[in-house]
PDB file of C-alpha atoms in Angstrom:
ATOM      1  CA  UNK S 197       0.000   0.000   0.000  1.00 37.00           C
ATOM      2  CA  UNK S 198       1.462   3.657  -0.852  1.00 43.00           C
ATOM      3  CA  UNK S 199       1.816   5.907   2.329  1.00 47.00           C
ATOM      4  CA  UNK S 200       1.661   8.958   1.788  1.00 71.00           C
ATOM      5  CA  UNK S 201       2.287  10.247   5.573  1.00 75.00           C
ATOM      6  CA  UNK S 202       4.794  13.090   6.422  1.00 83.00           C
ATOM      7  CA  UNK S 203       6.000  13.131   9.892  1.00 83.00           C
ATOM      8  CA  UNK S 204       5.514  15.700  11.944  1.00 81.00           C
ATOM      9  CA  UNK S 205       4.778  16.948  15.703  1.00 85.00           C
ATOM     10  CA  UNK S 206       1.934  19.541  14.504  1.00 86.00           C
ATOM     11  CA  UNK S 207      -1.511  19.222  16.488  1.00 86.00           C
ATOM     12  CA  UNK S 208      -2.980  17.232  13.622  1.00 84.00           C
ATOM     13  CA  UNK S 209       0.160  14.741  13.819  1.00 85.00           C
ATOM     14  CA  UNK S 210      -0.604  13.961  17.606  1.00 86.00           C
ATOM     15  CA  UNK S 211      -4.962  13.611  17.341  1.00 84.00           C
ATOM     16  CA  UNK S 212      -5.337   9.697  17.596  1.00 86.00           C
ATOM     17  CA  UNK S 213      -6.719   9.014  14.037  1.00 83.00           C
ATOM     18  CA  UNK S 214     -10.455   7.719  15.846  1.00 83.00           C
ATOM     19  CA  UNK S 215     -11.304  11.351  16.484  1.00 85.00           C
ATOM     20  CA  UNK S 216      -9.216  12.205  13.504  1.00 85.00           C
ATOM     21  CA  UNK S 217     -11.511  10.079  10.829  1.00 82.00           C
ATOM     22  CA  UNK S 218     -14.340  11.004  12.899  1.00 85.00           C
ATOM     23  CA  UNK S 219     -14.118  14.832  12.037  1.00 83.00           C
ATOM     24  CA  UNK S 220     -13.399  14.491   8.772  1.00 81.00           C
ATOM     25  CA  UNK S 221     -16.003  12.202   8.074  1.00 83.00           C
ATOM     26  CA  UNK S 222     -18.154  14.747   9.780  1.00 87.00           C
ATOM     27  CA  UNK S 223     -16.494  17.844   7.859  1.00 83.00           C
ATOM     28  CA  UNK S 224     -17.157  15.512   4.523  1.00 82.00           C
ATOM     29  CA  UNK S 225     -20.606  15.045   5.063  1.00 85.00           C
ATOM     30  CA  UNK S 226     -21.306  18.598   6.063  1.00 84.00           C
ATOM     31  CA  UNK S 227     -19.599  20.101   2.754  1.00 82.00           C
ATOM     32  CA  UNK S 228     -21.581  17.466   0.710  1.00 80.00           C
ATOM     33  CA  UNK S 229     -24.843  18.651   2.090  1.00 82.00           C
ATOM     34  CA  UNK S 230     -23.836  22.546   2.065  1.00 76.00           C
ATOM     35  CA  UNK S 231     -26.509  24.511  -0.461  1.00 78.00           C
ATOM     36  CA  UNK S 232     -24.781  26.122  -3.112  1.00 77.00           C
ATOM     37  CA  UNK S 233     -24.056  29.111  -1.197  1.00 79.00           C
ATOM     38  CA  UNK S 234     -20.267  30.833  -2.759  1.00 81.00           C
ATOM     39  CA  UNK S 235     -19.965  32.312   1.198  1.00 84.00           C
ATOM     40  CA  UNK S 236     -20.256  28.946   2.933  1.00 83.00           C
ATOM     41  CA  UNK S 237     -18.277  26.752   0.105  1.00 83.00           C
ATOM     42  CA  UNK S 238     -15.530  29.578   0.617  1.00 85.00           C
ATOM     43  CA  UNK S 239     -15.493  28.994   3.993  1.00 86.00           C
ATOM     44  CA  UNK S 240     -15.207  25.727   3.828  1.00 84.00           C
ATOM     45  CA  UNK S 241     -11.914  26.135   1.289  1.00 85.00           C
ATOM     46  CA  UNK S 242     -10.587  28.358   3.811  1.00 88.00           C
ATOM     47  CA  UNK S 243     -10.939  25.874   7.270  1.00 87.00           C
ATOM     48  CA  UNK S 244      -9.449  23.065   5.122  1.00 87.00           C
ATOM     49  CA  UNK S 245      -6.406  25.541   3.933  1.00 88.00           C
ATOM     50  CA  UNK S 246      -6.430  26.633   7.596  1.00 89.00           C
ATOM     51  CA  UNK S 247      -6.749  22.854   8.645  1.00 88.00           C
ATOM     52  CA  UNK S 248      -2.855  22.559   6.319  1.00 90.00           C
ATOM     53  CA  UNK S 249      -1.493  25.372   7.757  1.00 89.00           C
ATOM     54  CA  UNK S 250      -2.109  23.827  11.573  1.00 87.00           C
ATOM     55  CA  UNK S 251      -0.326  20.286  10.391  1.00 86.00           C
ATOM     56  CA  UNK S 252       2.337  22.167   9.309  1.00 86.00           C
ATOM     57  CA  UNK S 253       2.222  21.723   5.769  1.00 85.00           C
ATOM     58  CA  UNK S 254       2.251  25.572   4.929  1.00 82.00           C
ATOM     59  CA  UNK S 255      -0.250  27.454   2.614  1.00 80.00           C
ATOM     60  CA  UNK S 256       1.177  25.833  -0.530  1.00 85.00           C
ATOM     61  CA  UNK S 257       0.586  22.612  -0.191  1.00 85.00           C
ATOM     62  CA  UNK S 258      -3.331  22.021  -0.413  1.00 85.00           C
ATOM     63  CA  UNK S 259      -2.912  25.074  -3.388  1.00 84.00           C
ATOM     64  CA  UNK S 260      -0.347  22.088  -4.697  1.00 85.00           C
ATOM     65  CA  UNK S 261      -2.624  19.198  -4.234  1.00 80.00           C
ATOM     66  CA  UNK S 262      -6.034  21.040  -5.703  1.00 82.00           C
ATOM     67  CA  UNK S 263      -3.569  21.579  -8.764  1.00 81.00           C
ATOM     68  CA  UNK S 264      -2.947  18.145  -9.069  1.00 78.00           C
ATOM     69  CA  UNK S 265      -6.544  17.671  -9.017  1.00 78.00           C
ATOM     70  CA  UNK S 266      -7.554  19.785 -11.833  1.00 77.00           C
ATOM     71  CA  UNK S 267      -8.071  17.439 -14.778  1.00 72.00           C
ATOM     72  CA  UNK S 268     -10.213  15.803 -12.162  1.00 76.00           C
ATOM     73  CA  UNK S 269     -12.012  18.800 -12.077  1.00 81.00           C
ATOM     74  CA  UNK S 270     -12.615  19.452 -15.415  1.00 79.00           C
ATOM     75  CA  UNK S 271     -13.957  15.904 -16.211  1.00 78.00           C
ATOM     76  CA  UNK S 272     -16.383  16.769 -13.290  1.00 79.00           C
ATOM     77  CA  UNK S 273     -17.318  19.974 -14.375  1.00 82.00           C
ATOM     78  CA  UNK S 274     -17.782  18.948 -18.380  1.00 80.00           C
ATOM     79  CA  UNK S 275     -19.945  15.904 -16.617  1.00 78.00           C
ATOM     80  CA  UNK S 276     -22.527  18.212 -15.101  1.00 81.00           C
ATOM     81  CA  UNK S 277     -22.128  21.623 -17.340  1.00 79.00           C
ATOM     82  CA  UNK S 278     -24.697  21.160 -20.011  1.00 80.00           C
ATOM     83  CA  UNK S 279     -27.517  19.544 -17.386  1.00 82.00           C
ATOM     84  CA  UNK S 280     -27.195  21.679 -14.227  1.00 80.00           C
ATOM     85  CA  UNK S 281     -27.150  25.608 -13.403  1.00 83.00           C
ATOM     86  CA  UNK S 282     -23.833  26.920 -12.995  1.00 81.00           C
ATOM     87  CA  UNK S 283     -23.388  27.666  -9.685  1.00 82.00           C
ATOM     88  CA  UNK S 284     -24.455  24.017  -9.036  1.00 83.00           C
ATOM     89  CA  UNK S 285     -21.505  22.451 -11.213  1.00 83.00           C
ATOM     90  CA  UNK S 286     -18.973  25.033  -9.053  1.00 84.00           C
ATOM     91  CA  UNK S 287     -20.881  24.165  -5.727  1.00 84.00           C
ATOM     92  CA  UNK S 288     -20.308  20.257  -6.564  1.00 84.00           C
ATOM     93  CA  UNK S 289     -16.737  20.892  -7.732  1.00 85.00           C
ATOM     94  CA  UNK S 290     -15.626  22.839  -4.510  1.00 86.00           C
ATOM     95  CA  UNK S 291     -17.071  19.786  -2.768  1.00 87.00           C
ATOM     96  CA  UNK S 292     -15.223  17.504  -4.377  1.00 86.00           C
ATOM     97  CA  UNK S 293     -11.987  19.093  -4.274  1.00 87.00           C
ATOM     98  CA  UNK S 294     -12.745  20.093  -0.792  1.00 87.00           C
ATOM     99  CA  UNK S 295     -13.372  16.789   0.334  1.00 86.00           C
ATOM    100  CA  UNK S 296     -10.567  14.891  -1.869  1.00 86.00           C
ATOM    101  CA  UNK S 297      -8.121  17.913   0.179  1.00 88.00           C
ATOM    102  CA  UNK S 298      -9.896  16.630   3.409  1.00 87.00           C
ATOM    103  CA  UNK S 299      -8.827  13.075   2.823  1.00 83.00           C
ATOM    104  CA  UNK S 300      -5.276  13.399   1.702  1.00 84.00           C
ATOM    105  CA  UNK S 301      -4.696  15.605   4.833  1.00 86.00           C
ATOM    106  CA  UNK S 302      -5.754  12.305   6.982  1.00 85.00           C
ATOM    107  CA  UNK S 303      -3.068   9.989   4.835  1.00 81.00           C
ATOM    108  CA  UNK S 304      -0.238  12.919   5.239  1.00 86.00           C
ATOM    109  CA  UNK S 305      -0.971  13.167   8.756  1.00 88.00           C
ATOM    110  CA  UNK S 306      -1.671   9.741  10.101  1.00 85.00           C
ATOM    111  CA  UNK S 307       0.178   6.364   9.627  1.00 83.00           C
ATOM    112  CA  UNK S 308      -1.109   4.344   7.383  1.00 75.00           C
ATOM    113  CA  UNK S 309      -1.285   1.500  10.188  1.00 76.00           C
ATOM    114  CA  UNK S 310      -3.480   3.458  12.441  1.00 82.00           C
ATOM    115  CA  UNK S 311      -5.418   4.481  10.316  1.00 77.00           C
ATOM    116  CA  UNK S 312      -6.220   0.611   9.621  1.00 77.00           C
ATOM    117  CA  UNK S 313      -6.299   0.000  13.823  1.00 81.00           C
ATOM    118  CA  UNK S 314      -8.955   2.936  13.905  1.00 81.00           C
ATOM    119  CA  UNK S 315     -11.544   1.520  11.858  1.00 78.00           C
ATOM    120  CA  UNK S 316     -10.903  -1.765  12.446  1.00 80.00           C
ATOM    121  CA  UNK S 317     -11.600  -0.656  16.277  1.00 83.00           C
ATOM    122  CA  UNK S 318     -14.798   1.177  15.003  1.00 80.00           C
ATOM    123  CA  UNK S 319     -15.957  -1.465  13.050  1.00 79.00           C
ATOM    124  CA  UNK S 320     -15.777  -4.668  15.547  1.00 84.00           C
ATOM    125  CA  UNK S 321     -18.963  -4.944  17.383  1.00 84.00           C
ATOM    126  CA  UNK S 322     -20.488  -5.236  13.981  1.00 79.00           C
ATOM    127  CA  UNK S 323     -18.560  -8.437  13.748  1.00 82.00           C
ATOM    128  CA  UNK S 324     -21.339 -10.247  14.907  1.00 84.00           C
ATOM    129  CA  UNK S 325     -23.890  -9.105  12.151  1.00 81.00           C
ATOM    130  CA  UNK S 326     -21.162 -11.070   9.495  1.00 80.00           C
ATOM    131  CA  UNK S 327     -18.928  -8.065   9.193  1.00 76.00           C
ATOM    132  CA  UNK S 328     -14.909  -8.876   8.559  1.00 79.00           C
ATOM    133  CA  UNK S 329     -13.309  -5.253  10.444  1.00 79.00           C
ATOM    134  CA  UNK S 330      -9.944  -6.103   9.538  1.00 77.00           C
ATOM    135  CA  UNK S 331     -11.050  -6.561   5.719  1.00 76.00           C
ATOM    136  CA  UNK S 332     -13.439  -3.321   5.188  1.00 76.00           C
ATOM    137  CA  UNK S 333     -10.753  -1.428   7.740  1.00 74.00           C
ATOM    138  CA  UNK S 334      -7.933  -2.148   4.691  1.00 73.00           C
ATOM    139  CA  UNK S 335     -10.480  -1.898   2.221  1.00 74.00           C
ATOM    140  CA  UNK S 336     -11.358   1.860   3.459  1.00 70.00           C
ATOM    141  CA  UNK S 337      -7.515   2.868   4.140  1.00 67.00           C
ATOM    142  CA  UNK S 338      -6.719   1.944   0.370  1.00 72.00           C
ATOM    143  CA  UNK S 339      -9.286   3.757  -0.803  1.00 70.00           C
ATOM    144  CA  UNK S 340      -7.975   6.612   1.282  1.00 64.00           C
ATOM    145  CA  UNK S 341      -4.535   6.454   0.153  1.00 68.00           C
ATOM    146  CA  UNK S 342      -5.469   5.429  -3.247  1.00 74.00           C
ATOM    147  CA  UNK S 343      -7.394   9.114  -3.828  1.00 68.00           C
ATOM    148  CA  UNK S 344      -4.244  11.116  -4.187  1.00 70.00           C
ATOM    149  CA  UNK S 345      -2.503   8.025  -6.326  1.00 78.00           C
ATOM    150  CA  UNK S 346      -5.057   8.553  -9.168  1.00 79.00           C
ATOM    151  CA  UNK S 347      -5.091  12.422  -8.874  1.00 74.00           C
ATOM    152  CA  UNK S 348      -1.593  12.092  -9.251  1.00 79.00           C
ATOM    153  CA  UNK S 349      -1.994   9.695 -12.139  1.00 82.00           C
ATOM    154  CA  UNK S 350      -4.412  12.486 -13.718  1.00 81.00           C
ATOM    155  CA  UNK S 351      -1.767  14.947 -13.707  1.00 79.00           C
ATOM    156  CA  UNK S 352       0.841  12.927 -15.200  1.00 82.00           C
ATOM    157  CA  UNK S 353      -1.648  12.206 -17.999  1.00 82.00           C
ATOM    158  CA  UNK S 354      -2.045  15.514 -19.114  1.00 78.00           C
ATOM    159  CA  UNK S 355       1.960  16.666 -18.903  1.00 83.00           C
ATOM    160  CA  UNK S 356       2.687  13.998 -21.198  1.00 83.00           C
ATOM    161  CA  UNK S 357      -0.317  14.656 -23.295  1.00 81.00           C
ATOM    162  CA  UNK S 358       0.644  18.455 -22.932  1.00 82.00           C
ATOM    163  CA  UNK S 359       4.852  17.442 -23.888  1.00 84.00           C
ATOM    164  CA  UNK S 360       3.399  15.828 -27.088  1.00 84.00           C
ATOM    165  CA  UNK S 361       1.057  18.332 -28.197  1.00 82.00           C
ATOM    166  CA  UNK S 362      -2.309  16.224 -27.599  1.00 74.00           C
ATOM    167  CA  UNK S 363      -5.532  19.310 -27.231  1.00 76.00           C
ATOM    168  CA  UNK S 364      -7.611  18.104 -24.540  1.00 69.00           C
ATOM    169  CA  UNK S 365      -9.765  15.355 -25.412  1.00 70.00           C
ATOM    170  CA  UNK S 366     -11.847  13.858 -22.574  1.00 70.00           C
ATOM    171  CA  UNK S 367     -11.719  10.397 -24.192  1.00 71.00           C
ATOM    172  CA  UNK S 368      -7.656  10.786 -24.812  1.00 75.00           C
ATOM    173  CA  UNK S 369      -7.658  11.844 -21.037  1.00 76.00           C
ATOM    174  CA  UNK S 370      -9.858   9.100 -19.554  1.00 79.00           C
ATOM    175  CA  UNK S 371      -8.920   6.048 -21.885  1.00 82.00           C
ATOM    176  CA  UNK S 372      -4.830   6.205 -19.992  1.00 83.00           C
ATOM    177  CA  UNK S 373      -6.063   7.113 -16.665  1.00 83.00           C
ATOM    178  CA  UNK S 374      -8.386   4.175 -16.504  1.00 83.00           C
ATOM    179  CA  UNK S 375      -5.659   2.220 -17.516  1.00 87.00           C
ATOM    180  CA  UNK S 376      -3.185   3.504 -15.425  1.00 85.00           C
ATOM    181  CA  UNK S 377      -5.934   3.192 -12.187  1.00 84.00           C
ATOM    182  CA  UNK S 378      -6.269  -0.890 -13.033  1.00 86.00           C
ATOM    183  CA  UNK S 379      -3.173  -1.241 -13.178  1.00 85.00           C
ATOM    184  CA  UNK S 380      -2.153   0.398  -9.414  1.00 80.00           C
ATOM    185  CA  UNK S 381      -5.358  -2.120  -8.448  1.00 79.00           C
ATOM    186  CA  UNK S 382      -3.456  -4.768 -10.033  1.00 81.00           C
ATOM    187  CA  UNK S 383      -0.064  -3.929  -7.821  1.00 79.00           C
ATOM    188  CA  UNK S 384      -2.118  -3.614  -4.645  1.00 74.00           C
ATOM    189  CA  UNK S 385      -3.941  -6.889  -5.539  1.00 75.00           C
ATOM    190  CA  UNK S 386      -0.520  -8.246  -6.239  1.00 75.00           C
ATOM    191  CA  UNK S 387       0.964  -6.717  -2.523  1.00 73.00           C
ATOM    192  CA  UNK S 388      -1.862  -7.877  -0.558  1.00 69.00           C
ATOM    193  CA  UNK S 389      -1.829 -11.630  -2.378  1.00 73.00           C
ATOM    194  CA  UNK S 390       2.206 -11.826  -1.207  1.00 73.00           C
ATOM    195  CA  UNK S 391       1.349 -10.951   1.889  1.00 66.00           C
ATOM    196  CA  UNK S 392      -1.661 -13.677   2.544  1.00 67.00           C
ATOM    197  CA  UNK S 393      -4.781 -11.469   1.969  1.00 64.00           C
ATOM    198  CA  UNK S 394      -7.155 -12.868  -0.477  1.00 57.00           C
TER     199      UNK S 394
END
């Protein structure tokens, strides 16, 4: 599995990650259900760029990882322009980006590992109703890290595309980023098989 933590001895380094996930899961769910409204969206953008600057990643970084997310972004946007009102197709974008910023923060401040503890913790009295924690704890931690991996990917894309002199083409974009995306499933597949996880 790809960490991508950062050490650190910021505020957001020491939270346990229980009450870590638990606000974030809470922030998430709040921005999803914010109304459209530019004032509350911004401050949303703002708390998350605040949340950066207390970990101790400075004021560049979540500018740096919304960049990475941009061709993300417009496959979102060029999703949802021609059927929705325009400040709904910026309202869902912030949210996304927002929330995708939200996540990454959680794998650059927290270990991997507890991450995996937490919500295996979380999830074990449901272990009588049939439910595996250990398996849906690494299930949700890979999709965690795995968020940034494919933004990444989508970045890469379009600098090559960009180096060659492709024009933006949603199908030329999509077509090597799905492929790229199967094939990181294949390597985790591949790491978790070695390692005695069906």
């Amino acid at each position: 599995m790809i960490s991508l933590y950062r050490p650190g001895n910021s505020p957001l380094h020491r939270l346990p990650a229980g009450p870590k996930l638990l606000v974030v899961m809470a922030a998430a769910l709040g921005i999803s259900l914010t109304p459209p409204s530019p004032a509350l969206l911004a401050g949303a953008a703002v708390a998350v760029t605040g949340a950066y600057l207390l970990a101790g990643l400075g004021a560049a970084e979540p500018a740096r990882q919304a960049w990475r997310l941009r061709w993300l972004v417009l496959v979102v946007a060029v999703s949802q322009v021609f059927f929705l009102p325009a400040l709904t197709v910026v309202a869902n974008v912030v949210r996304v980006v927002v929330v995708i910023l939200l996540a990454n923060l959680i794998t650059l401040t927290t270990p991997t590992g507890l991450l995996v503890d937490a919500i295996e913790r979380a999830l074990t009295p449901l272990r009588p109703l049939g439910v595996n924690p250990s398996r849906v704890a690494l299930m949700l931690s890979m999709t965690i890290t795995t968020i940034p991996v494919i933004a990444g990917f989508a970045a890469q894309i379009r600098e090559a595309q960009r180096a060659r002199g492709v024009p933006v083409a949603p199908l030329a974009f999509a077509v090597p980023l799905l492929i790229m995306t199967m094939k990181h499933a294949d390597d985790l597949a591949d790491a978790l098989t070695a390692r005695g996880i069906d």
